[in-house]
Amino acid sequence: MKILLLCSGGDAPGMNRFIYDIYKEFQNETYYAAAGFDGLINGRIYPLKKVVKEEDKNKAGVVIKTSRCPEFKEKKYFKVGMENAKKFDFVVICGGNGSERGAKELYENGVKTLFVPGTIDNDVADNYYSIGFSTAVKECVYAVQNVMPSIESMNRSCLFEIMGRECSQIATKTAKIVKADYVAKDKIEYEKIVDAILRKHEKGKSATILIRENLEDIEKVAKTLNKMLGIDIVKFHIVGRTQRGGAPTKEELEMADKFAAATIKAIKKGQAGRVLANKILKVEIKDFI
Ligand code: ADP
């Protein structure tokens, strides 16, 4: 059997563990397309044994590389990628909801495809956990824990910019864990933030405000809030790439193992589809929708 693996879209901690597990099971039967759909189009396809190393299995990053490849949406490039994909008995694609659309296209064109959710954003439909989410949340919690003591010492409040593209799950989960004073999921409500800050400052305390990325420029948000408050007390912190590069949590490694086990089972049964985590984080195969 020949199995092709590729990662697509943003990298997510835990992808390496998933890749390692698949390699351990199928060894010389496994290949990878370097940097996702880009490698598939350009024929950069190699044996997985070239890059998989035991010492990377618990690390963030992606040994087979990943990328965004807008060309794959164009018919002529898609066709080339599809022809390369058809040389394999199975194609396993790990990525977010964009990558899933690519996976579905391949599936609908006769490629035996398995899609595995791998994205810190946790934005795959019908899926309760995607590889990378736990670590991204952990890094945001650390950021709040590491920044707020200094903010409090200076009697200030802080805005934290949190990743998620158009999805606020990392921000909302972090907000719950740190008991944030306000979380901006889809819009920034200035008056509410000012109220949250004033309530804290009246008690000599500091407000923790979480803002999902892609809403507004965080520096400008801080400036506006300071203007509204009439005093320069609002600082901001962009949590940034540690959300992707942080060491995978134990939950991450466990979930990557579960996704790999379900993927292996599906390959052995000859079953294509979406490898999804349900409410109780059991991983099972569903049809493409
Ligand atoms: P993510 O998978 O993390 O959501 P993107 O939305 O950037 O990331 O999608 C990753 C890649 O998936 C895109 O760069 C493109 O190669 C592929 N893709 C996205 N949408 C489609 C589509 N409609 N058809 C084919 N490929 C797609």
PDB file of N, CA and C in Angstrom, residues 183-280:
ATOM      1  N   VAL A 183     -14.074  39.507  26.946  1.00  0.00           N
ATOM      2  CA  VAL A 183     -13.491  38.877  25.754  1.00  0.00           C
ATOM      3  C   VAL A 183     -14.227  39.371  24.512  1.00  0.00           C
ATOM      4  N   ALA A 184     -13.456  39.894  23.552  1.00  0.00           N
ATOM      5  CA  ALA A 184     -14.045  40.367  22.283  1.00  0.00           C
ATOM      6  C   ALA A 184     -13.984  39.230  21.285  1.00  0.00           C
ATOM      7  N   LYS A 185     -15.170  38.660  20.983  1.00  0.00           N
ATOM      8  CA  LYS A 185     -15.211  37.504  20.068  1.00  0.00           C
ATOM      9  C   LYS A 185     -15.402  37.960  18.629  1.00  0.00           C
ATOM     10  N   ASP A 186     -16.406  38.806  18.411  1.00  0.00           N
ATOM     11  CA  ASP A 186     -16.751  39.205  17.046  1.00  0.00           C
ATOM     12  C   ASP A 186     -16.721  40.704  16.831  1.00  0.00           C
ATOM     13  N   LYS A 187     -16.738  41.461  17.929  1.00  0.00           N
ATOM     14  CA  LYS A 187     -16.633  42.918  17.801  1.00  0.00           C
ATOM     15  C   LYS A 187     -16.044  43.497  19.097  1.00  0.00           C
ATOM     16  N   ILE A 188     -15.579  44.717  18.999  1.00  0.00           N
ATOM     17  CA  ILE A 188     -15.013  45.359  20.191  1.00  0.00           C
ATOM     18  C   ILE A 188     -16.013  46.383  20.717  1.00  0.00           C
ATOM     19  N   GLU A 189     -16.520  46.104  21.914  1.00  0.00           N
ATOM     20  CA  GLU A 189     -17.504  47.010  22.519  1.00  0.00           C
ATOM     21  C   GLU A 189     -16.759  47.921  23.490  1.00  0.00           C
ATOM     22  N   TYR A 190     -16.394  49.094  23.010  1.00  0.00           N
ATOM     23  CA  TYR A 190     -15.531  50.003  23.783  1.00  0.00           C
ATOM     24  C   TYR A 190     -16.117  50.364  25.145  1.00  0.00           C
ATOM     25  N   GLU A 191     -17.420  50.686  25.149  1.00  0.00           N
ATOM     26  CA  GLU A 191     -18.030  51.119  26.422  1.00  0.00           C
ATOM     27  C   GLU A 191     -17.935  50.009  27.470  1.00  0.00           C
ATOM     28  N   LYS A 192     -18.191  48.789  27.017  1.00  0.00           N
ATOM     29  CA  LYS A 192     -18.148  47.651  27.954  1.00  0.00           C
ATOM     30  C   LYS A 192     -16.731  47.437  28.498  1.00  0.00           C
ATOM     31  N   ILE A 193     -15.750  47.629  27.633  1.00  0.00           N
ATOM     32  CA  ILE A 193     -14.361  47.449  28.092  1.00  0.00           C
ATOM     33  C   ILE A 193     -14.005  48.543  29.102  1.00  0.00           C
ATOM     34  N   VAL A 194     -14.394  49.765  28.806  1.00  0.00           N
ATOM     35  CA  VAL A 194     -14.138  50.872  29.740  1.00  0.00           C
ATOM     36  C   VAL A 194     -14.777  50.568  31.093  1.00  0.00           C
ATOM     37  N   ASP A 195     -16.016  50.096  31.063  1.00  0.00           N
ATOM     38  CA  ASP A 195     -16.700  49.741  32.322  1.00  0.00           C
ATOM     39  C   ASP A 195     -15.917  48.674  33.088  1.00  0.00           C
ATOM     40  N   ALA A 196     -15.483  47.643  32.354  1.00  0.00           N
ATOM     41  CA  ALA A 196     -14.738  46.538  32.996  1.00  0.00           C
ATOM     42  C   ALA A 196     -13.456  47.072  33.635  1.00  0.00           C
ATOM     43  N   ILE A 197     -12.790  47.948  32.939  1.00  0.00           N
ATOM     44  CA  ILE A 197     -11.538  48.500  33.465  1.00  0.00           C
ATOM     45  C   ILE A 197     -11.819  49.364  34.700  1.00  0.00           C
ATOM     46  N   LEU A 198     -12.831  50.230  34.615  1.00  0.00           N
ATOM     47  CA  LEU A 198     -13.143  51.127  35.738  1.00  0.00           C
ATOM     48  C   LEU A 198     -13.545  50.331  36.980  1.00  0.00           C
ATOM     49  N   ARG A 199     -14.356  49.272  36.748  1.00  0.00           N
ATOM     50  CA  ARG A 199     -14.786  48.444  37.889  1.00  0.00           C
ATOM     51  C   ARG A 199     -13.586  47.885  38.633  1.00  0.00           C
ATOM     52  N   LYS A 200     -12.584  47.455  37.870  1.00  0.00           N
ATOM     53  CA  LYS A 200     -11.391  46.887  38.497  1.00  0.00           C
ATOM     54  C   LYS A 200     -10.550  47.974  39.173  1.00  0.00           C
ATOM     55  N   HIS A 201     -10.395  49.070  38.472  1.00  0.00           N
ATOM     56  CA  HIS A 201      -9.508  50.116  38.993  1.00  0.00           C
ATOM     57  C   HIS A 201     -10.067  50.771  40.257  1.00  0.00           C
ATOM     58  N   GLU A 202     -11.410  50.808  40.356  1.00  0.00           N
ATOM     59  CA  GLU A 202     -12.018  51.359  41.582  1.00  0.00           C
ATOM     60  C   GLU A 202     -11.590  50.551  42.810  1.00  0.00           C
ATOM     61  N   LYS A 203     -11.340  49.251  42.565  1.00  0.00           N
ATOM     62  CA  LYS A 203     -10.926  48.382  43.681  1.00  0.00           C
ATOM     63  C   LYS A 203      -9.401  48.254  43.749  1.00  0.00           C
ATOM     64  N   GLY A 204      -8.728  49.078  42.995  1.00  0.00           N
ATOM     65  CA  GLY A 204      -7.256  49.029  42.979  1.00  0.00           C
ATOM     66  C   GLY A 204      -6.739  47.813  42.234  1.00  0.00           C
ATOM     67  N   LYS A 205      -7.566  47.267  41.317  1.00  0.00           N
ATOM     68  CA  LYS A 205      -7.166  46.051  40.585  1.00  0.00           C
ATOM     69  C   LYS A 205      -7.029  46.332  39.092  1.00  0.00           C
ATOM     70  N   SER A 206      -6.594  45.322  38.354  1.00  0.00           N
ATOM     71  CA  SER A 206      -6.345  45.479  36.910  1.00  0.00           C
ATOM     72  C   SER A 206      -7.265  44.571  36.108  1.00  0.00           C
ATOM     73  N   ALA A 207      -7.674  45.029  34.937  1.00  0.00           N
ATOM     74  CA  ALA A 207      -8.560  44.218  34.089  1.00  0.00           C
ATOM     75  C   ALA A 207      -7.755  43.444  33.044  1.00  0.00           C
ATOM     76  N   THR A 208      -8.193  42.190  32.835  1.00  0.00           N
ATOM     77  CA  THR A 208      -7.626  41.333  31.783  1.00  0.00           C
ATOM     78  C   THR A 208      -8.641  41.283  30.648  1.00  0.00           C
ATOM     79  N   ILE A 209      -8.263  41.817  29.493  1.00  0.00           N
ATOM     80  CA  ILE A 209      -9.189  41.910  28.362  1.00  0.00           C
ATOM     81  C   ILE A 209      -8.618  41.089  27.206  1.00  0.00           C
ATOM     82  N   LEU A 210      -9.389  40.146  26.688  1.00  0.00           N
ATOM     83  CA  LEU A 210      -8.914  39.324  25.571  1.00  0.00           C
ATOM     84  C   LEU A 210      -9.600  39.756  24.275  1.00  0.00           C
ATOM     85  N   ILE A 211      -8.801  39.902  23.230  1.00  0.00           N
ATOM     86  CA  ILE A 211      -9.335  40.356  21.949  1.00  0.00           C
ATOM     87  C   ILE A 211      -8.937  39.350  20.873  1.00  0.00           C
ATOM     88  N   ARG A 212      -9.912  38.784  20.196  1.00  0.00           N
ATOM     89  CA  ARG A 212      -9.591  37.859  19.097  1.00  0.00           C
ATOM     90  C   ARG A 212      -8.977  38.639  17.929  1.00  0.00           C
ATOM     91  N   GLU A 213      -7.959  38.057  17.298  1.00  0.00           N
ATOM     92  CA  GLU A 213      -7.270  38.749  16.196  1.00  0.00           C
ATOM     93  C   GLU A 213      -8.232  39.076  15.045  1.00  0.00           C
ATOM     94  N   ASN A 214      -7.783  39.926  14.159  1.00  0.00           N
ATOM     95  CA  ASN A 214      -8.542  40.309  12.948  1.00  0.00           C
ATOM     96  C   ASN A 214      -9.792  41.136  13.209  1.00  0.00           C
ATOM     97  N   LEU A 215      -9.922  41.705  14.395  1.00  0.00           N
ATOM     98  CA  LEU A 215     -11.070  42.589  14.639  1.00  0.00           C
ATOM     99  C   LEU A 215     -10.655  44.033  14.338  1.00  0.00           C
ATOM    100  N   GLU A 216      -9.697  44.532  15.133  1.00  0.00           N
ATOM    101  CA  GLU A 216      -9.176  45.890  14.894  1.00  0.00           C
ATOM    102  C   GLU A 216      -7.705  45.896  15.294  1.00  0.00           C
ATOM    103  N   ASP A 217      -6.997  46.938  14.849  1.00  0.00           N
ATOM    104  CA  ASP A 217      -5.588  47.087  15.217  1.00  0.00           C
ATOM    105  C   ASP A 217      -5.494  47.296  16.742  1.00  0.00           C
ATOM    106  N   ILE A 218      -4.796  46.370  17.399  1.00  0.00           N
ATOM    107  CA  ILE A 218      -4.797  46.347  18.874  1.00  0.00           C
ATOM    108  C   ILE A 218      -4.177  47.619  19.480  1.00  0.00           C
ATOM    109  N   GLU A 219      -3.183  48.159  18.808  1.00  0.00           N
ATOM    110  CA  GLU A 219      -2.531  49.379  19.311  1.00  0.00           C
ATOM    111  C   GLU A 219      -3.527  50.548  19.287  1.00  0.00           C
ATOM    112  N   LYS A 220      -4.284  50.600  18.205  1.00  0.00           N
ATOM    113  CA  LYS A 220      -5.293  51.668  18.084  1.00  0.00           C
ATOM    114  C   LYS A 220      -6.400  51.476  19.107  1.00  0.00           C
ATOM    115  N   VAL A 221      -6.758  50.220  19.372  1.00  0.00           N
ATOM    116  CA  VAL A 221      -7.793  49.936  20.372  1.00  0.00           C
ATOM    117  C   VAL A 221      -7.340  50.462  21.735  1.00  0.00           C
ATOM    118  N   ALA A 222      -6.087  50.178  22.083  1.00  0.00           N
ATOM    119  CA  ALA A 222      -5.542  50.647  23.373  1.00  0.00           C
ATOM    120  C   ALA A 222      -5.550  52.174  23.428  1.00  0.00           C
ATOM    121  N   LYS A 223      -5.152  52.793  22.336  1.00  0.00           N
ATOM    122  CA  LYS A 223      -5.124  54.264  22.274  1.00  0.00           C
ATOM    123  C   LYS A 223      -6.509  54.857  22.490  1.00  0.00           C
ATOM    124  N   THR A 224      -7.496  54.273  21.789  1.00  0.00           N
ATOM    125  CA  THR A 224      -8.880  54.763  21.912  1.00  0.00           C
ATOM    126  C   THR A 224      -9.368  54.621  23.348  1.00  0.00           C
ATOM    127  N   LEU A 225      -9.064  53.461  23.963  1.00  0.00           N
ATOM    128  CA  LEU A 225      -9.518  53.230  25.338  1.00  0.00           C
ATOM    129  C   LEU A 225      -8.871  54.234  26.291  1.00  0.00           C
ATOM    130  N   ASN A 226      -7.598  54.488  26.092  1.00  0.00           N
ATOM    131  CA  ASN A 226      -6.914  55.464  26.956  1.00  0.00           C
ATOM    132  C   ASN A 226      -7.531  56.855  26.806  1.00  0.00           C
ATOM    133  N   LYS A 227      -7.885  57.178  25.578  1.00  0.00           N
ATOM    134  CA  LYS A 227      -8.534  58.479  25.320  1.00  0.00           C
ATOM    135  C   LYS A 227      -9.879  58.551  26.059  1.00  0.00           C
ATOM    136  N   MET A 228     -10.656  57.461  25.940  1.00  0.00           N
ATOM    137  CA  MET A 228     -11.970  57.429  26.594  1.00  0.00           C
ATOM    138  C   MET A 228     -11.821  57.524  28.117  1.00  0.00           C
ATOM    139  N   LEU A 229     -10.787  56.880  28.636  1.00  0.00           N
ATOM    140  CA  LEU A 229     -10.582  56.873  30.089  1.00  0.00           C
ATOM    141  C   LEU A 229      -9.931  58.183  30.571  1.00  0.00           C
ATOM    142  N   GLY A 230      -9.294  58.871  29.641  1.00  0.00           N
ATOM    143  CA  GLY A 230      -8.629  60.130  29.984  1.00  0.00           C
ATOM    144  C   GLY A 230      -7.331  59.933  30.750  1.00  0.00           C
ATOM    145  N   ILE A 231      -6.833  58.729  30.738  1.00  0.00           N
ATOM    146  CA  ILE A 231      -5.571  58.417  31.445  1.00  0.00           C
ATOM    147  C   ILE A 231      -4.905  57.230  30.741  1.00  0.00           C
ATOM    148  N   ASP A 232      -3.591  57.246  30.707  1.00  0.00           N
ATOM    149  CA  ASP A 232      -2.850  56.240  29.947  1.00  0.00           C
ATOM    150  C   ASP A 232      -2.589  54.991  30.811  1.00  0.00           C
ATOM    151  N   ILE A 233      -3.599  54.140  30.925  1.00  0.00           N
ATOM    152  CA  ILE A 233      -3.417  52.946  31.776  1.00  0.00           C
ATOM    153  C   ILE A 233      -3.594  51.633  31.014  1.00  0.00           C
ATOM    154  N   VAL A 234      -4.004  51.698  29.752  1.00  0.00           N
ATOM    155  CA  VAL A 234      -4.265  50.455  29.017  1.00  0.00           C
ATOM    156  C   VAL A 234      -3.050  50.081  28.159  1.00  0.00           C
ATOM    157  N   LYS A 235      -2.505  48.922  28.434  1.00  0.00           N
ATOM    158  CA  LYS A 235      -1.385  48.393  27.649  1.00  0.00           C
ATOM    159  C   LYS A 235      -1.914  47.256  26.775  1.00  0.00           C
ATOM    160  N   PHE A 236      -1.088  46.790  25.829  1.00  0.00           N
ATOM    161  CA  PHE A 236      -1.533  45.637  25.036  1.00  0.00           C
ATOM    162  C   PHE A 236      -0.385  44.656  24.855  1.00  0.00           C
ATOM    163  N   HIS A 237      -0.751  43.401  24.648  1.00  0.00           N
ATOM    164  CA  HIS A 237       0.237  42.338  24.446  1.00  0.00           C
ATOM    165  C   HIS A 237      -0.284  41.393  23.355  1.00  0.00           C
ATOM    166  N   ILE A 238       0.516  41.229  22.297  1.00  0.00           N
ATOM    167  CA  ILE A 238       0.115  40.299  21.221  1.00  0.00           C
ATOM    168  C   ILE A 238       0.732  38.937  21.553  1.00  0.00           C
ATOM    169  N   VAL A 239      -0.113  37.958  21.804  1.00  0.00           N
ATOM    170  CA  VAL A 239       0.422  36.653  22.255  1.00  0.00           C
ATOM    171  C   VAL A 239       1.260  36.020  21.132  1.00  0.00           C
ATOM    172  N   GLY A 240       0.777  36.089  19.895  1.00  0.00           N
ATOM    173  CA  GLY A 240       1.616  35.748  18.732  1.00  0.00           C
ATOM    174  C   GLY A 240       1.989  34.296  18.569  1.00  0.00           C
ATOM    175  N   ARG A 241       3.156  34.059  17.983  1.00  0.00           N
ATOM    176  CA  ARG A 241       3.496  32.733  17.446  1.00  0.00           C
ATOM    177  C   ARG A 241       3.745  31.650  18.479  1.00  0.00           C
ATOM    178  N   THR A 242       3.868  32.027  19.762  1.00  0.00           N
ATOM    179  CA  THR A 242       4.040  30.937  20.740  1.00  0.00           C
ATOM    180  C   THR A 242       2.794  30.051  20.746  1.00  0.00           C
ATOM    181  N   GLN A 243       1.675  30.596  20.269  1.00  0.00           N
ATOM    182  CA  GLN A 243       0.439  29.784  20.204  1.00  0.00           C
ATOM    183  C   GLN A 243       0.607  28.619  19.236  1.00  0.00           C
ATOM    184  N   ARG A 244       1.470  28.774  18.264  1.00  0.00           N
ATOM    185  CA  ARG A 244       1.741  27.663  17.327  1.00  0.00           C
ATOM    186  C   ARG A 244       2.973  26.864  17.768  1.00  0.00           C
ATOM    187  N   GLY A 245       3.955  27.578  18.295  1.00  0.00           N
ATOM    188  CA  GLY A 245       5.255  26.935  18.526  1.00  0.00           C
ATOM    189  C   GLY A 245       5.460  26.396  19.922  1.00  0.00           C
ATOM    190  N   GLY A 246       4.470  26.597  20.791  1.00  0.00           N
ATOM    191  CA  GLY A 246       4.627  26.120  22.168  1.00  0.00           C
ATOM    192  C   GLY A 246       4.706  24.602  22.220  1.00  0.00           C
ATOM    193  N   ALA A 247       5.394  24.099  23.250  1.00  0.00           N
ATOM    194  CA  ALA A 247       5.512  22.637  23.394  1.00  0.00           C
ATOM    195  C   ALA A 247       4.122  22.029  23.545  1.00  0.00           C
ATOM    196  N   PRO A 248       3.797  20.980  22.782  1.00  0.00           N
ATOM    197  CA  PRO A 248       2.470  20.367  22.884  1.00  0.00           C
ATOM    198  C   PRO A 248       2.143  19.922  24.314  1.00  0.00           C
ATOM    199  N   THR A 249       0.915  20.176  24.735  1.00  0.00           N
ATOM    200  CA  THR A 249       0.466  19.752  26.062  1.00  0.00           C
ATOM    201  C   THR A 249       0.257  18.229  26.073  1.00  0.00           C
ATOM    202  N   LYS A 250       0.061  17.689  27.260  1.00  0.00           N
ATOM    203  CA  LYS A 250      -0.203  16.234  27.319  1.00  0.00           C
ATOM    204  C   LYS A 250      -1.525  15.898  26.619  1.00  0.00           C
ATOM    205  N   GLU A 251      -2.515  16.786  26.732  1.00  0.00           N
ATOM    206  CA  GLU A 251      -3.803  16.548  26.047  1.00  0.00           C
ATOM    207  C   GLU A 251      -3.588  16.527  24.530  1.00  0.00           C
ATOM    208  N   GLU A 252      -2.723  17.417  24.072  1.00  0.00           N
ATOM    209  CA  GLU A 252      -2.433  17.494  22.632  1.00  0.00           C
ATOM    210  C   GLU A 252      -1.876  16.172  22.122  1.00  0.00           C
ATOM    211  N   LEU A 253      -0.898  15.650  22.868  1.00  0.00           N
ATOM    212  CA  LEU A 253      -0.245  14.410  22.437  1.00  0.00           C
ATOM    213  C   LEU A 253      -1.243  13.247  22.474  1.00  0.00           C
ATOM    214  N   GLU A 254      -2.081  13.267  23.507  1.00  0.00           N
ATOM    215  CA  GLU A 254      -3.101  12.209  23.607  1.00  0.00           C
ATOM    216  C   GLU A 254      -4.086  12.290  22.438  1.00  0.00           C
ATOM    217  N   MET A 255      -4.516  13.516  22.112  1.00  0.00           N
ATOM    218  CA  MET A 255      -5.488  13.680  21.017  1.00  0.00           C
ATOM    219  C   MET A 255      -4.841  13.341  19.674  1.00  0.00           C
ATOM    220  N   ALA A 256      -3.592  13.740  19.474  1.00  0.00           N
ATOM    221  CA  ALA A 256      -2.912  13.401  18.218  1.00  0.00           C
ATOM    222  C   ALA A 256      -2.836  11.882  18.078  1.00  0.00           C
ATOM    223  N   ASP A 257      -2.584  11.184  19.187  1.00  0.00           N
ATOM    224  CA  ASP A 257      -2.571   9.711  19.170  1.00  0.00           C
ATOM    225  C   ASP A 257      -3.939   9.150  18.786  1.00  0.00           C
ATOM    226  N   LYS A 258      -4.992   9.767  19.347  1.00  0.00           N
ATOM    227  CA  LYS A 258      -6.355   9.289  19.035  1.00  0.00           C
ATOM    228  C   LYS A 258      -6.678   9.501  17.551  1.00  0.00           C
ATOM    229  N   PHE A 259      -6.312  10.666  17.026  1.00  0.00           N
ATOM    230  CA  PHE A 259      -6.566  10.933  15.599  1.00  0.00           C
ATOM    231  C   PHE A 259      -5.778   9.942  14.733  1.00  0.00           C
ATOM    232  N   ALA A 260      -4.549   9.670  15.160  1.00  0.00           N
ATOM    233  CA  ALA A 260      -3.730   8.737  14.376  1.00  0.00           C
ATOM    234  C   ALA A 260      -4.326   7.330  14.427  1.00  0.00           C
ATOM    235  N   ALA A 261      -4.765   6.919  15.613  1.00  0.00           N
ATOM    236  CA  ALA A 261      -5.326   5.561  15.755  1.00  0.00           C
ATOM    237  C   ALA A 261      -6.565   5.404  14.858  1.00  0.00           C
ATOM    238  N   ALA A 262      -7.426   6.433  14.843  1.00  0.00           N
ATOM    239  CA  ALA A 262      -8.634   6.359  14.010  1.00  0.00           C
ATOM    240  C   ALA A 262      -8.271   6.376  12.521  1.00  0.00           C
ATOM    241  N   THR A 263      -7.251   7.152  12.183  1.00  0.00           N
ATOM    242  CA  THR A 263      -6.799   7.221  10.780  1.00  0.00           C
ATOM    243  C   THR A 263      -6.259   5.867  10.339  1.00  0.00           C
ATOM    244  N   ILE A 264      -5.449   5.258  11.191  1.00  0.00           N
ATOM    245  CA  ILE A 264      -4.854   3.949  10.880  1.00  0.00           C
ATOM    246  C   ILE A 264      -5.958   2.904  10.682  1.00  0.00           C
ATOM    247  N   LYS A 265      -6.930   2.962  11.590  1.00  0.00           N
ATOM    248  CA  LYS A 265      -8.065   2.018  11.511  1.00  0.00           C
ATOM    249  C   LYS A 265      -8.803   2.185  10.177  1.00  0.00           C
ATOM    250  N   ALA A 266      -9.050   3.451   9.811  1.00  0.00           N
ATOM    251  CA  ALA A 266      -9.782   3.720   8.560  1.00  0.00           C
ATOM    252  C   ALA A 266      -8.989   3.218   7.357  1.00  0.00           C
ATOM    253  N   ILE A 267      -7.686   3.458   7.353  1.00  0.00           N
ATOM    254  CA  ILE A 267      -6.854   3.014   6.222  1.00  0.00           C
ATOM    255  C   ILE A 267      -6.922   1.482   6.107  1.00  0.00           C
ATOM    256  N   LYS A 268      -6.814   0.827   7.250  1.00  0.00           N
ATOM    257  CA  LYS A 268      -6.836  -0.642   7.227  1.00  0.00           C
ATOM    258  C   LYS A 268      -8.175  -1.185   6.739  1.00  0.00           C
ATOM    259  N   LYS A 269      -9.243  -0.427   7.042  1.00  0.00           N
ATOM    260  CA  LYS A 269     -10.581  -0.854   6.583  1.00  0.00           C
ATOM    261  C   LYS A 269     -10.869  -0.379   5.166  1.00  0.00           C
ATOM    262  N   GLY A 270      -9.991   0.462   4.617  1.00  0.00           N
ATOM    263  CA  GLY A 270     -10.193   0.995   3.273  1.00  0.00           C
ATOM    264  C   GLY A 270     -11.248   2.088   3.215  1.00  0.00           C
ATOM    265  N   GLN A 271     -11.423   2.799   4.353  1.00  0.00           N
ATOM    266  CA  GLN A 271     -12.505   3.777   4.481  1.00  0.00           C
ATOM    267  C   GLN A 271     -11.973   5.209   4.362  1.00  0.00           C
ATOM    268  N   ALA A 272     -12.556   6.003   3.453  1.00  0.00           N
ATOM    269  CA  ALA A 272     -12.182   7.421   3.340  1.00  0.00           C
ATOM    270  C   ALA A 272     -13.162   8.264   4.155  1.00  0.00           C
ATOM    271  N   GLY A 273     -12.852   9.540   4.360  1.00  0.00           N
ATOM    272  CA  GLY A 273     -13.787  10.429   5.056  1.00  0.00           C
ATOM    273  C   GLY A 273     -13.106  11.431   5.965  1.00  0.00           C
ATOM    274  N   ARG A 274     -13.899  11.988   6.897  1.00  0.00           N
ATOM    275  CA  ARG A 274     -13.412  12.990   7.840  1.00  0.00           C
ATOM    276  C   ARG A 274     -13.148  12.311   9.177  1.00  0.00           C
ATOM    277  N   VAL A 275     -11.978  12.544   9.727  1.00  0.00           N
ATOM    278  CA  VAL A 275     -11.617  11.931  11.007  1.00  0.00           C
ATOM    279  C   VAL A 275     -11.920  12.978  12.088  1.00  0.00           C
ATOM    280  N   LEU A 276     -13.040  12.799  12.800  1.00  0.00           N
ATOM    281  CA  LEU A 276     -13.510  13.878  13.675  1.00  0.00           C
ATOM    282  C   LEU A 276     -13.593  13.453  15.134  1.00  0.00           C
ATOM    283  N   ALA A 277     -13.419  14.446  16.024  1.00  0.00           N
ATOM    284  CA  ALA A 277     -13.573  14.195  17.459  1.00  0.00           C
ATOM    285  C   ALA A 277     -14.990  14.591  17.863  1.00  0.00           C
ATOM    286  N   ASN A 278     -15.667  13.699  18.583  1.00  0.00           N
ATOM    287  CA  ASN A 278     -17.021  14.041  19.031  1.00  0.00           C
ATOM    288  C   ASN A 278     -16.979  14.736  20.393  1.00  0.00           C
ATOM    289  N   LYS A 279     -18.161  14.963  20.968  1.00  0.00           N
ATOM    290  CA  LYS A 279     -18.292  15.735  22.211  1.00  0.00           C
ATOM    291  C   LYS A 279     -17.445  15.166  23.351  1.00  0.00           C
ATOM    292  N   ILE A 280     -17.363  13.844  23.413  1.00  0.00           N
ATOM    293  CA  ILE A 280     -16.571  13.242  24.498  1.00  0.00           C
ATOM    294  C   ILE A 280     -15.150  12.929  24.024  1.00  0.00           C
TER     295      ILE A 280
END
